[in-house]
């Protein structure tokens, strides 16, 4: 759930002194034993990966079966006689390695999505929920994980990791609202911790936003919609330049649905890509972003039913009301990125460096006046400077039976330094009266991986990899007392800690036919420790995920007519240190070991250029395990809170050109349906299932494009997040410790109208060429 929120309890004396959390054992003997046991389990998994009963796959086209073209021109150039159908395996977009899927976004832009983050719903089995405001990062549900706002999902933007370690609002918090959505060209998705380049936070998987603009020219776009929603977008992609050359400004403002949900933002993105030679390419990216947003927080179900909230008495107004108008946040970021690519036959080197500044402030109140009569509003602040580099080298040789064999080396180095704090504010005047924590942090992450992909024959290949990550922490706690039993002292303490994690990973691929492949994978993923949860000299523990997955995938196509890709997978993941949201503490807490097993199905159908359908469904059983459970203990009697059993998603996009009086008019339509199953809550309660339907339409003539979108078409009453815990929002009442349902309402039906001018500099009256690939 909301990673708001200190994600791990402090250890030893700091826990009792400042946080009141249960101390965690840190003896050397226990740490060594745990590390040995984890290594033994990982080696066992890699040993059995070759005979898993069910598979996970990425399909590659065969040399004798060229992939079908998605362009209409291919079909037009074909002979008049109908050729016999040609069926073949579909290819992953080059140069994606095994286990990686590239999802192009152009066909599905017509389906309503207004942020870069919202494109994540194209990932099979992934669902987004957001209970804390327009520019608050969403909670991610994926593969049996409540991944919070990034703690279990690694998020990258053009090679740069975005997850923020030791963020006061949540360890691993990942916010991509600084990326203008029209500039995102594709998503690179890796499910599970199986690819060697996946680093910190990639327990459920990783997603990278790849930026680029296919449609060259000038775009001037305005939007106007429900709840006083307004937007102005100016973007320029010079004709004749590379896709990575662009500049865009995005201004947004909205009153928001219901009470206290207003928001405003300004974003600037710019890129420059230059081909130095046939071998060398450089790219520069710059980002600047500022957002201010209000949050309504959560409401008690009994107060909504009794209509006692300070809003109009109607059911709708009560559901969309708020207790505390001090809730909300601000988010700021500035970042520069440079990438060098060097490619020659058989070798590829890529190096990315970045530096930036980041600030986040969030104010939330989940319990009202339950914990303190002055008020329980939490003010979480995070400000850091960031710098890092990330790269890889991939070489191909023919050392085995003259077949191509691949070797990859990768590395990452990152440093974050700044402050992270959580303060309690008085309800009367907003003044801070207590610091839950107030720390200066410096975190250095160094990681590397080596991987070998061995093709033994046309039908079988093995990929083996080993990854190592190390973290060095320095934390200065500014909440120490000025006097203790020994006498006067300075009110701060500095601690240092170090942790290293080894993560073996492997994949076996078997090709049954040119159109059918099977793949089984096993791997270990790791989530680093929150810096402020560590003691001086401690060997920093990692949360470890041991995962196995196996799947079948097929790819069929008829030349120039249609293409079908489908995938069916089964998976199991064990996490030894699960984090579960505790509303009373307004943060995630260690809940022990967890396990989830499930299945995932997805399919994409393309018919020429006029129809694209993407559908997926996932079923998962997720459990909290007993204290001494092992990785092979799949189930228990206690469900993992907030994780739904099933998710469904359907995206349909269609485009068609018609000619009227010699003028070509392009019409497009989009449909998006998302459904989420019941979510278990603490103490046996359940949050109800719901489904949402979104539609969009676009009409274009020459340089003019007009669009309309409706989200939540049937005006379903739904809740973003649901909790079950005690609270008291009446300042004068005696607090009750009886739990009650709390919910953050989802958005009602909303409409949006878009008007855009798409100008090609070389021919202003013609308009920008269509983006559909």
XYZ file of C-alpha atoms in Angstrom:
773
model
C 0.000 0.000 0.000
C 1.099 3.541 0.365
C 4.761 3.365 0.963
C 4.227 6.664 2.781
C 6.120 5.974 5.106
C 8.987 4.546 6.905
C 9.429 1.198 5.389
C 11.446 -0.693 7.931
C 11.733 -0.513 11.682
C 14.831 0.795 13.274
C 16.977 -1.694 15.064
C 18.297 -1.926 18.618
C 18.150 1.225 20.729
C 16.888 3.539 17.956
C 13.651 1.608 17.661
C 12.739 1.971 21.320
C 14.054 5.500 21.505
C 12.364 7.229 18.559
C 9.940 4.937 16.781
C 8.582 2.511 19.323
C 9.037 -0.382 16.887
C 9.972 -3.944 17.683
C 13.779 -4.388 17.661
C 15.109 -6.710 15.026
C 17.841 -9.251 15.784
C 21.178 -8.334 14.211
C 23.678 -10.857 15.584
C 26.522 -11.929 13.313
C 25.661 -15.603 13.754
C 22.085 -15.154 12.569
C 23.189 -13.038 9.626
C 25.773 -15.571 8.470
C 23.323 -18.455 8.837
C 20.667 -16.591 6.908
C 23.099 -15.770 4.090
C 24.239 -19.397 3.820
C 20.658 -20.632 3.748
C 19.698 -18.145 1.037
C 22.660 -19.134 -1.146
C 21.776 -22.793 -0.780
C 18.160 -22.140 -1.739
C 19.171 -20.075 -4.765
C 21.491 -22.813 -6.038
C 18.716 -25.366 -5.553
C 16.315 -23.283 -7.625
C 18.816 -22.896 -10.450
C 19.295 -26.642 -10.442
C 15.616 -27.410 -10.917
C 14.889 -24.620 -13.414
C 15.546 -26.956 -16.348
C 12.688 -29.317 -15.565
C 9.942 -26.980 -14.442
C 6.606 -28.240 -15.609
C 5.362 -24.972 -17.024
C 7.251 -22.251 -18.930
C 8.042 -18.467 -19.536
C 9.068 -17.267 -22.950
C 10.191 -14.640 -25.344
C 9.835 -15.579 -29.009
C 12.393 -14.762 -31.685
C 11.848 -14.822 -35.407
C 13.594 -17.491 -37.458
C 15.972 -16.429 -40.230
C 13.892 -18.218 -42.852
C 10.656 -16.551 -41.749
C 10.813 -12.770 -42.067
C 8.516 -10.914 -39.685
C 5.298 -9.487 -40.988
C 5.302 -5.799 -41.682
C 2.942 -3.638 -39.704
C 2.760 -0.987 -42.409
C 0.051 -0.658 -44.973
C 2.587 -0.072 -47.728
C 3.766 -3.674 -47.552
C 0.332 -5.011 -48.322
C -0.164 -2.496 -51.120
C 3.047 -3.578 -52.835
C 2.093 -7.244 -52.800
C 0.934 -8.960 -55.977
C -2.749 -8.916 -56.893
C -3.071 -12.667 -56.375
C -3.442 -13.782 -52.783
C -0.193 -15.447 -51.618
C -0.345 -18.485 -49.386
C -0.294 -17.598 -45.659
C 3.159 -17.449 -44.085
C 3.221 -18.237 -40.376
C 6.256 -17.492 -38.242
C 7.445 -16.616 -34.764
C 7.190 -12.964 -33.854
C 10.402 -11.190 -32.848
C 11.077 -9.162 -29.733
C 12.028 -5.640 -30.776
C 15.788 -5.574 -31.332
C 18.039 -5.292 -29.413
C 15.988 -6.535 -26.466
C 17.644 -9.525 -24.791
C 15.730 -12.589 -23.609
C 13.239 -11.983 -20.781
C 12.579 -8.426 -21.962
C 9.454 -7.191 -23.729
C 9.308 -3.875 -25.588
C 5.793 -2.426 -25.636
C 5.302 0.294 -28.290
C 2.919 2.970 -27.062
C 1.903 4.635 -30.331
C -0.999 2.283 -31.164
C -2.568 2.715 -27.709
C -2.240 6.470 -27.152
C -5.869 6.860 -28.141
C -6.914 4.905 -25.021
C -7.237 7.502 -22.206
C -3.948 7.840 -20.318
C -2.740 11.238 -19.133
C 0.586 10.519 -17.400
C 3.744 8.573 -18.152
C 2.961 6.430 -15.114
C -0.417 5.389 -16.533
C 1.274 3.549 -19.422
C 2.256 0.898 -16.867
C -1.257 -0.524 -17.119
C -0.206 -1.948 -20.503
C 2.060 -4.345 -18.596
C 0.225 -7.684 -18.284
C -1.260 -8.174 -14.821
C -0.348 -4.689 -13.539
C -2.890 -2.401 -11.826
C -2.440 1.135 -10.454
C -4.135 2.763 -7.449
C -3.564 6.278 -6.114
C -5.126 7.512 -2.879
C -3.007 10.576 -2.084
C -3.355 13.152 -4.851
C -2.777 13.858 -8.531
C 1.042 13.896 -8.440
C 1.532 11.267 -5.785
C 3.123 8.105 -7.215
C 0.620 5.274 -7.592
C 0.551 1.996 -5.726
C 1.518 -0.851 -8.066
C -0.146 -4.276 -7.915
C 1.759 -6.897 -9.927
C 2.451 -10.659 -9.790
C 1.071 -11.049 -6.268
C 2.955 -8.011 -4.956
C 1.551 -4.895 -3.417
C 4.687 -3.140 -4.655
C 3.773 0.113 -2.948
C 4.991 3.178 -4.812
C 8.080 1.391 -6.083
C 9.552 -0.608 -3.222
C 9.194 -3.909 -5.145
C 9.256 -2.631 -8.745
C 12.383 -1.081 -10.251
C 11.429 1.949 -12.365
C 13.808 3.527 -14.882
C 13.631 6.445 -17.306
C 15.952 6.060 -20.296
C 18.429 3.980 -18.306
C 18.294 6.024 -15.073
C 16.900 4.330 -11.926
C 14.136 6.473 -10.414
C 13.449 4.589 -7.141
C 14.516 6.731 -4.193
C 16.233 4.936 -1.295
C 15.214 6.019 2.211
C 12.581 8.452 0.963
C 10.618 9.683 3.989
C 7.384 8.814 2.203
C 8.526 5.326 1.357
C 11.744 3.433 0.718
C 11.936 2.945 -3.045
C 9.394 5.670 -3.894
C 9.321 6.017 -7.712
C 7.677 9.076 -9.266
C 7.620 9.499 -13.076
C 5.266 12.488 -13.249
C 8.210 14.605 -14.423
C 8.131 12.769 -17.785
C 5.796 14.270 -20.406
C 3.726 11.298 -21.650
C 3.794 12.261 -25.356
C 7.582 11.792 -25.292
C 7.523 8.178 -24.075
C 8.020 5.961 -27.118
C 7.982 2.517 -25.499
C 8.112 0.562 -22.254
C 10.791 -2.044 -21.691
C 9.297 -4.580 -19.281
C 10.982 -7.391 -17.364
C 8.708 -9.410 -15.083
C 10.331 -11.117 -12.122
C 13.967 -10.820 -10.929
C 15.430 -12.866 -13.778
C 17.419 -10.461 -15.989
C 21.008 -9.772 -14.856
C 20.741 -5.983 -15.257
C 17.887 -5.741 -12.727
C 19.178 -4.124 -9.563
C 17.705 -2.722 -6.345
C 13.908 -2.987 -5.779
C 13.298 -5.404 -8.700
C 11.499 -8.094 -6.676
C 8.365 -8.114 -8.837
C 10.163 -6.892 -11.955
C 11.319 -3.709 -13.647
C 9.943 -1.181 -16.139
C 11.941 1.306 -18.196
C 10.422 4.290 -20.006
C 12.224 4.796 -23.334
C 11.905 8.332 -24.712
C 11.707 9.344 -28.357
C 9.404 11.118 -30.820
C 8.474 9.391 -34.063
C 6.126 12.094 -35.374
C 8.414 15.012 -36.237
C 7.249 18.603 -36.206
C 5.557 21.126 -33.927
C 2.639 20.195 -31.672
C 0.476 22.837 -29.984
C -2.166 21.140 -27.863
C -4.807 22.351 -25.444
C -7.101 20.316 -23.205
C -10.243 21.220 -21.280
C -12.265 18.847 -19.151
C -14.374 18.046 -16.121
C -13.504 19.504 -12.719
C -11.846 22.539 -14.364
C -9.110 20.395 -15.868
C -6.846 22.426 -18.152
C -3.640 21.620 -19.984
C -1.320 23.285 -22.497
C 1.365 21.260 -24.282
C 4.009 22.695 -26.598
C 6.435 20.240 -28.182
C 8.927 20.462 -31.014
C 10.706 17.589 -32.719
C 12.779 19.032 -35.594
C 12.125 17.367 -38.927
C 15.163 15.414 -40.090
C 16.645 15.060 -36.600
C 16.929 11.825 -34.633
C 14.034 10.568 -32.504
C 15.886 11.593 -29.357
C 15.923 15.265 -30.359
C 12.936 17.184 -28.983
C 11.786 19.851 -26.542
C 8.456 20.083 -24.736
C 6.687 22.146 -22.076
C 3.635 20.808 -20.225
C 1.434 23.018 -17.988
C -1.511 21.536 -16.070
C -4.115 22.777 -13.631
C -7.247 21.155 -12.169
C -9.736 21.669 -9.354
C -10.104 17.922 -8.955
C -13.178 15.861 -8.187
C -14.697 16.353 -4.744
C -13.218 18.363 -1.923
C -9.529 19.285 -1.567
C -8.115 17.650 -4.698
C -6.754 20.626 -6.656
C -3.422 20.304 -8.452
C -1.047 22.223 -10.693
C 2.213 21.291 -12.402
C 4.878 22.477 -14.813
C 7.224 20.131 -16.686
C 10.047 20.756 -19.145
C 11.691 17.881 -21.054
C 14.377 18.271 -23.723
C 16.603 15.856 -25.594
C 19.363 15.913 -28.184
C 20.559 12.847 -30.073
C 23.511 12.929 -32.458
C 25.017 10.248 -34.669
C 28.756 10.876 -34.454
C 29.628 8.057 -36.847
C 28.275 4.722 -37.975
C 29.560 3.287 -34.678
C 28.996 6.061 -32.136
C 25.843 7.799 -30.986
C 25.375 10.285 -28.125
C 22.178 11.444 -26.427
C 21.501 14.183 -23.881
C 18.333 14.560 -21.815
C 17.186 17.250 -19.419
C 14.198 17.284 -17.057
C 12.662 19.940 -14.820
C 9.395 19.530 -12.946
C 7.360 21.126 -10.179
C 3.955 20.013 -8.878
C 1.690 21.108 -6.043
C -1.338 19.001 -5.130
C -4.003 18.580 -2.473
C -5.119 15.248 -1.059
C -8.443 14.274 0.487
C -6.967 11.280 2.293
C -9.191 8.484 3.585
C -12.712 8.531 5.073
C -14.306 6.253 7.663
C -17.113 4.169 6.157
C -19.398 4.773 9.150
C -19.029 8.563 8.840
C -19.881 8.400 5.133
C -22.934 6.240 5.844
C -24.088 8.595 8.619
C -23.487 11.649 6.382
C -21.648 13.507 9.121
C -18.783 14.825 6.978
C -18.487 18.609 6.322
C -19.845 18.424 2.758
C -23.271 18.337 1.111
C -25.503 15.529 2.461
C -25.749 13.591 -0.817
C -24.118 10.180 -1.051
C -21.746 11.375 -3.765
C -20.647 14.502 -1.904
C -20.027 12.533 1.285
C -17.894 9.924 -0.542
C -15.797 12.685 -2.113
C -15.362 14.756 1.057
C -12.292 15.153 3.315
C -11.462 15.445 7.017
C -8.209 17.391 6.958
C -7.574 20.108 4.361
C -3.913 20.267 5.357
C -3.165 17.054 3.451
C -1.304 17.188 0.153
C 2.188 17.637 -1.158
C 4.761 19.230 -3.422
C 7.202 17.509 -5.759
C 10.238 18.989 -7.527
C 12.996 17.559 -9.695
C 15.840 18.655 -11.975
C 17.979 16.084 -13.783
C 20.514 15.810 -16.623
C 21.312 12.540 -18.426
C 23.996 11.702 -21.000
C 24.289 8.412 -22.902
C 27.057 7.132 -25.172
C 26.436 4.124 -27.431
C 29.202 2.383 -29.376
C 28.212 -0.440 -31.693
C 30.243 -2.648 -33.993
C 29.536 -6.074 -35.452
C 29.531 -8.463 -32.513
C 29.980 -5.826 -29.790
C 27.928 -3.105 -28.120
C 28.906 -0.673 -25.362
C 26.443 1.669 -23.674
C 27.257 4.118 -20.887
C 24.802 6.443 -19.125
C 25.679 9.084 -16.556
C 23.264 11.338 -14.693
C 23.012 13.910 -11.972
C 20.101 15.680 -10.370
C 18.250 17.220 -7.457
C 15.042 15.942 -5.919
C 12.601 17.219 -3.294
C 9.329 15.718 -2.064
C 6.996 16.790 0.724
C 3.873 14.819 1.699
C 1.333 15.536 4.440
C -1.076 12.746 5.423
C -3.390 11.916 8.306
C -4.737 8.374 8.524
C -5.842 8.331 12.172
C -7.091 11.851 13.012
C -6.530 12.306 16.758
C -6.093 8.672 17.763
C -2.401 8.809 18.676
C -2.147 12.351 20.047
C -4.826 14.924 20.983
C -2.801 17.571 19.123
C -3.370 15.693 15.857
C -1.752 12.862 13.898
C -0.894 14.747 10.680
C 2.478 13.517 9.362
C 4.735 15.858 7.388
C 7.231 13.768 5.395
C 10.115 15.594 3.738
C 12.831 14.258 1.443
C 15.532 16.253 -0.341
C 18.625 14.776 -2.003
C 21.269 15.304 -4.624
C 21.823 12.319 -6.893
C 24.583 11.237 -9.265
C 25.384 7.962 -10.938
C 26.517 5.944 -13.905
C 25.154 2.767 -15.453
C 26.499 0.806 -18.378
C 26.929 -2.504 -20.136
C 29.178 -4.244 -22.646
C 27.861 -7.071 -24.806
C 30.020 -9.215 -27.074
C 29.164 -12.026 -29.467
C 31.499 -14.872 -30.347
C 31.244 -18.147 -32.280
C 33.370 -20.258 -29.990
C 30.842 -23.123 -29.733
C 30.117 -25.045 -32.960
C 30.320 -21.784 -34.901
C 27.087 -20.677 -33.233
C 26.702 -17.143 -31.827
C 27.335 -17.019 -28.067
C 26.807 -13.853 -26.048
C 28.699 -12.460 -23.070
C 27.493 -9.416 -21.148
C 29.088 -7.309 -18.434
C 27.172 -4.583 -16.637
C 27.767 -2.085 -13.874
C 26.095 0.632 -11.835
C 27.364 3.218 -9.346
C 25.037 5.652 -7.635
C 25.254 8.111 -4.747
C 22.348 9.831 -2.974
C 22.944 12.414 -0.240
C 20.468 14.638 1.565
C 17.864 14.676 4.326
C 14.820 12.599 5.178
C 12.441 13.430 8.008
C 8.905 12.900 9.318
C 7.336 15.478 11.620
C 4.021 15.482 13.497
C 2.001 18.677 13.028
C -0.588 20.279 15.300
C -4.084 20.379 13.863
C -4.672 23.881 15.238
C -1.878 25.780 13.468
C 0.256 23.269 11.535
C 3.282 23.739 13.784
C 5.529 20.675 14.236
C 5.460 19.268 17.766
C 7.479 16.052 17.376
C 9.964 14.458 14.987
C 9.400 10.777 14.265
C 12.804 10.856 12.597
C 15.104 13.529 11.186
C 18.188 12.190 9.422
C 20.961 13.280 7.113
C 21.731 10.370 4.788
C 24.463 9.387 2.344
C 23.942 6.165 0.394
C 26.387 4.684 -2.114
C 25.322 1.794 -4.318
C 27.805 -0.169 -6.446
C 26.662 -3.158 -8.483
C 27.830 -5.381 -11.321
C 26.698 -8.424 -13.257
C 28.120 -10.972 -15.656
C 25.920 -13.046 -17.946
C 26.481 -15.652 -20.634
C 23.888 -16.713 -23.195
C 24.813 -20.058 -24.725
C 23.047 -21.304 -27.864
C 23.688 -25.050 -27.953
C 21.461 -25.731 -30.959
C 18.655 -24.183 -32.972
C 16.156 -25.394 -30.402
C 17.842 -24.863 -27.018
C 19.706 -22.051 -25.247
C 20.790 -21.325 -21.681
C 21.405 -17.990 -20.019
C 23.281 -17.922 -16.706
C 24.112 -14.794 -14.725
C 25.458 -13.625 -11.399
C 24.733 -10.208 -9.954
C 26.322 -8.483 -6.961
C 25.125 -5.296 -5.256
C 26.752 -3.459 -2.380
C 25.399 -0.564 -0.321
C 27.271 1.742 2.053
C 25.193 3.889 4.419
C 26.024 6.888 6.575
C 23.187 8.309 8.666
C 23.185 11.175 11.154
C 20.166 11.135 13.473
C 19.153 14.616 14.674
C 16.487 13.442 17.140
C 18.853 12.371 19.930
C 18.234 13.874 23.403
C 20.425 16.675 24.757
C 20.759 14.844 28.061
C 20.779 11.167 29.028
C 21.682 9.164 32.156
C 25.361 9.961 31.636
C 24.742 13.721 31.504
C 24.726 16.352 28.772
C 25.401 15.330 25.170
C 25.051 16.629 21.631
C 21.619 15.936 20.095
C 22.782 13.810 17.164
C 24.410 10.453 16.408
C 26.119 9.128 13.252
C 25.926 5.498 12.158
C 27.595 3.575 9.331
C 26.534 0.273 7.815
C 27.449 -1.885 4.833
C 25.653 -4.683 3.000
C 26.452 -6.942 0.038
C 24.067 -9.211 -1.842
C 24.808 -11.959 -4.397
C 21.983 -12.854 -6.772
C 22.323 -15.831 -9.166
C 19.895 -15.994 -12.087
C 19.317 -18.407 -14.940
C 17.024 -19.069 -17.895
C 16.512 -22.105 -20.135
C 14.849 -21.614 -23.537
C 13.530 -24.418 -25.739
C 12.098 -23.841 -29.217
C 9.482 -26.447 -30.158
C 8.641 -24.844 -33.509
C 9.328 -21.584 -35.329
C 6.111 -20.228 -33.800
C 6.268 -21.804 -30.314
C 8.859 -21.468 -27.562
C 9.206 -22.381 -23.914
C 11.289 -20.790 -21.225
C 11.914 -21.450 -17.550
C 13.667 -18.990 -15.277
C 14.870 -18.842 -11.704
C 16.513 -16.002 -9.876
C 17.164 -14.082 -6.688
C 16.201 -10.422 -6.361
C 17.002 -7.977 -3.576
C 15.577 -4.870 -1.941
C 18.076 -2.737 -0.020
C 17.620 -1.563 3.558
C 16.226 1.790 4.555
C 19.227 3.788 5.796
C 17.491 5.139 8.907
C 16.564 1.613 10.023
C 20.199 0.562 10.534
C 22.479 0.479 13.561
C 26.129 1.496 13.655
C 28.400 -1.191 12.224
C 25.486 -3.396 11.240
C 25.741 -5.694 8.250
C 22.844 -4.182 6.341
C 20.207 -6.838 5.623
C 18.491 -7.209 2.254
C 14.974 -8.349 1.554
C 15.463 -11.308 -0.792
C 13.031 -12.675 -3.331
C 13.532 -16.203 -4.650
C 11.476 -16.579 -7.806
C 10.757 -19.236 -10.403
C 8.723 -18.843 -13.553
C 7.845 -21.004 -16.521
C 5.764 -20.175 -19.607
C 4.763 -20.924 -23.149
C 4.592 -18.264 -25.847
C 3.597 -18.342 -29.464
C 3.788 -15.901 -32.324
C 1.841 -16.255 -35.547
C 1.435 -13.901 -38.472
C 0.194 -13.761 -42.025
C 2.423 -11.598 -44.164
C 1.111 -8.021 -44.187
C -2.292 -8.988 -42.770
C -2.290 -9.859 -39.098
C -0.034 -10.877 -36.214
C -0.763 -12.625 -32.934
C 1.506 -12.902 -29.897
C 0.347 -14.838 -26.837
C 1.914 -15.917 -23.582
C 0.886 -18.177 -20.703
C 3.047 -18.257 -17.573
C 3.083 -19.717 -14.081
C 5.225 -18.287 -11.281
C 6.120 -18.507 -7.599
C 7.987 -15.929 -5.499
C 9.109 -16.122 -1.866
C 10.138 -12.925 -0.031
C 11.876 -13.255 3.321
C 11.136 -9.690 4.545
C 7.697 -8.598 3.374
C 6.565 -5.023 3.990
C 2.898 -4.342 4.781
C 1.312 -0.934 5.237
C 0.336 -0.027 8.808
C -2.032 2.991 8.789
C -1.548 3.685 12.497
C 2.167 4.214 11.915
C 1.569 5.735 8.457
C 4.334 3.564 7.006
C 5.220 0.050 5.949
C 6.410 -2.395 8.582
C 8.208 -5.710 8.429
C 5.621 -8.521 8.371
C 7.984 -11.490 8.017
C 8.102 -13.902 5.106
C 5.549 -14.065 2.312
C 4.776 -16.257 -0.667
C 2.775 -15.850 -3.830
C 2.023 -18.234 -6.680
C -0.077 -17.620 -9.726
C -0.580 -17.610 -13.459
C -0.560 -14.918 -16.118
C -2.000 -14.875 -19.638
C -1.597 -12.142 -22.238
C -2.199 -11.734 -25.964
C -1.793 -9.034 -28.582
C -3.569 -9.110 -31.950
C -2.707 -6.696 -34.762
C -4.697 -6.484 -37.980
C -2.769 -4.461 -40.579
C -2.653 -0.863 -39.337
C -6.282 -0.448 -38.369
C -6.738 -2.626 -35.264
C -4.582 -3.371 -32.226
C -5.874 -5.384 -29.257
C -3.928 -6.084 -26.062
C -5.518 -8.273 -23.369
C -4.173 -9.790 -20.167
C -5.331 -11.476 -16.995
C -3.562 -12.619 -13.846
C -4.535 -14.855 -10.941
C -2.489 -14.922 -7.736
C -2.635 -16.478 -4.291
C -0.504 -14.509 -1.807
C 0.171 -15.440 1.825
C 2.016 -14.311 4.923
C 4.055 -17.255 6.189
C 5.000 -18.568 9.601
C 8.162 -17.232 11.231
C 10.442 -20.115 10.198
C 8.927 -20.811 6.787
C 11.224 -21.769 3.905
C 11.012 -20.716 0.263
C 9.236 -23.935 -0.701
C 6.401 -23.223 1.769
C 3.852 -21.921 -0.710
C 0.726 -21.305 1.385
C -0.580 -20.554 4.868
C -3.853 -19.634 6.577
C -3.123 -15.891 6.483
C -3.643 -13.948 3.272
C -1.217 -11.181 2.325
C -3.210 -7.954 2.861
C -4.183 -5.700 -0.045
C -3.138 -8.156 -2.803
C -6.050 -9.077 -5.129
C -6.587 -12.606 -6.402
C -7.114 -11.469 -9.985
C -6.690 -8.561 -12.378
C -7.971 -8.104 -15.941
C -7.065 -5.562 -18.602
C -8.212 -4.952 -22.187
C -6.976 -2.232 -24.556
C -8.435 -1.833 -28.044
C -7.277 0.790 -30.542
C -8.507 1.263 -34.091
C -7.535 3.732 -36.815
C -9.149 4.258 -40.208
C -8.672 6.788 -43.011
C -11.556 8.006 -45.168
C -11.586 10.360 -48.154
C -14.161 13.151 -48.457
C -14.021 15.561 -51.408
C -10.436 14.568 -52.023
C -9.383 15.238 -48.428
C -8.102 12.454 -46.182
C -9.592 12.328 -42.701
C -8.228 9.933 -40.106
C -10.548 8.622 -37.400
C -9.405 6.646 -34.400
C -11.129 5.090 -31.417
C -9.878 3.532 -28.207
C -11.352 1.391 -25.442
C -9.739 0.541 -22.119
C -11.229 -1.816 -19.520
C -9.567 -2.586 -16.200
C -10.917 -4.849 -13.463
C -9.551 -5.619 -10.010
C -10.647 -8.519 -7.832
C -11.443 -8.482 -4.129
C -8.553 -7.435 -1.895
C -8.093 -9.086 1.511
C -7.812 -6.732 4.475
C -6.595 -7.338 8.031
C -8.887 -9.235 10.411
C -10.637 -11.083 7.608
C -12.296 -8.089 5.948
C -12.420 -7.720 2.153
C -12.389 -4.738 -0.229
C -14.896 -5.192 -3.079
C -13.993 -5.845 -6.704
C -14.626 -3.201 -9.353
C -14.256 -2.538 -13.083
C -13.648 0.697 -14.989
C -14.280 1.527 -18.652
C -12.549 4.363 -20.537
C -13.134 5.449 -24.145
C -11.469 7.883 -26.513
C -11.900 9.165 -30.059
C -9.655 11.262 -32.327
C -10.444 12.918 -35.674
C -7.675 14.445 -37.759
C -7.680 16.549 -40.912
C -4.442 18.024 -42.208
C -2.858 19.901 -39.289
C -5.913 19.829 -37.014
C -6.611 17.054 -34.529
C -9.675 16.976 -32.272
C -10.135 14.373 -29.568
C -12.510 13.441 -26.768
C -12.067 11.110 -23.804
C -14.378 9.779 -21.130
C -12.952 7.977 -18.127
C -15.088 5.793 -15.859
C -17.725 5.759 -18.590
C -20.445 4.149 -16.449
C -19.693 6.341 -13.401
C -18.870 3.385 -11.162
C -18.550 4.151 -7.458
C -15.176 2.642 -6.548
C -12.400 3.059 -4.022
C -8.717 3.510 -4.794
C -7.540 2.006 -1.504
C -9.401 0.398 1.376
C -8.051 -0.168 4.908
C -9.344 -1.598 8.184
C -7.945 -0.043 11.369
C -8.962 2.200 14.313
C -9.110 5.990 14.023
C -10.721 9.041 15.607
C -11.281 12.192 13.548
C -13.309 13.983 16.240
C -10.884 16.161 18.195
C -13.147 16.333 21.234
C -14.149 12.666 21.473
C -12.571 9.832 23.419
C -10.702 7.732 20.804
C -12.008 4.243 20.148
C -9.634 1.351 19.451
C -12.214 -0.560 17.424
C -11.198 -0.904 13.755
C -13.359 0.535 11.002
C -13.271 0.451 7.214
C -11.538 3.451 5.623
C -11.460 4.249 1.910
C -10.018 6.761 -0.532
C -12.641 7.348 -3.214
C -11.847 6.816 -6.867
C -12.618 9.371 -9.560
C -16.169 9.571 -10.956
C -16.935 9.887 -14.654
C -14.945 12.656 -16.328
C -14.775 14.044 -19.867
C -11.886 15.738 -21.642
C -11.734 17.584 -24.985
C -8.430 17.994 -26.855
C -7.546 20.350 -29.704
C -4.114 20.101 -31.315
C -2.260 21.670 -34.231
C 0.344 19.322 -35.725
C 2.656 21.298 -37.990
C 5.368 19.873 -40.237
C 8.013 22.595 -40.627
C 8.843 21.523 -44.178
C 5.165 21.663 -45.284
C 3.024 23.558 -42.726
C -0.291 22.705 -44.396
C 0.348 18.967 -44.563
C 0.678 18.264 -40.872
C 2.849 15.838 -38.951
C 3.060 12.313 -40.323
C 1.008 9.814 -38.369
C 2.717 8.126 -35.454
C 1.148 4.676 -35.763
C 4.017 2.264 -36.599
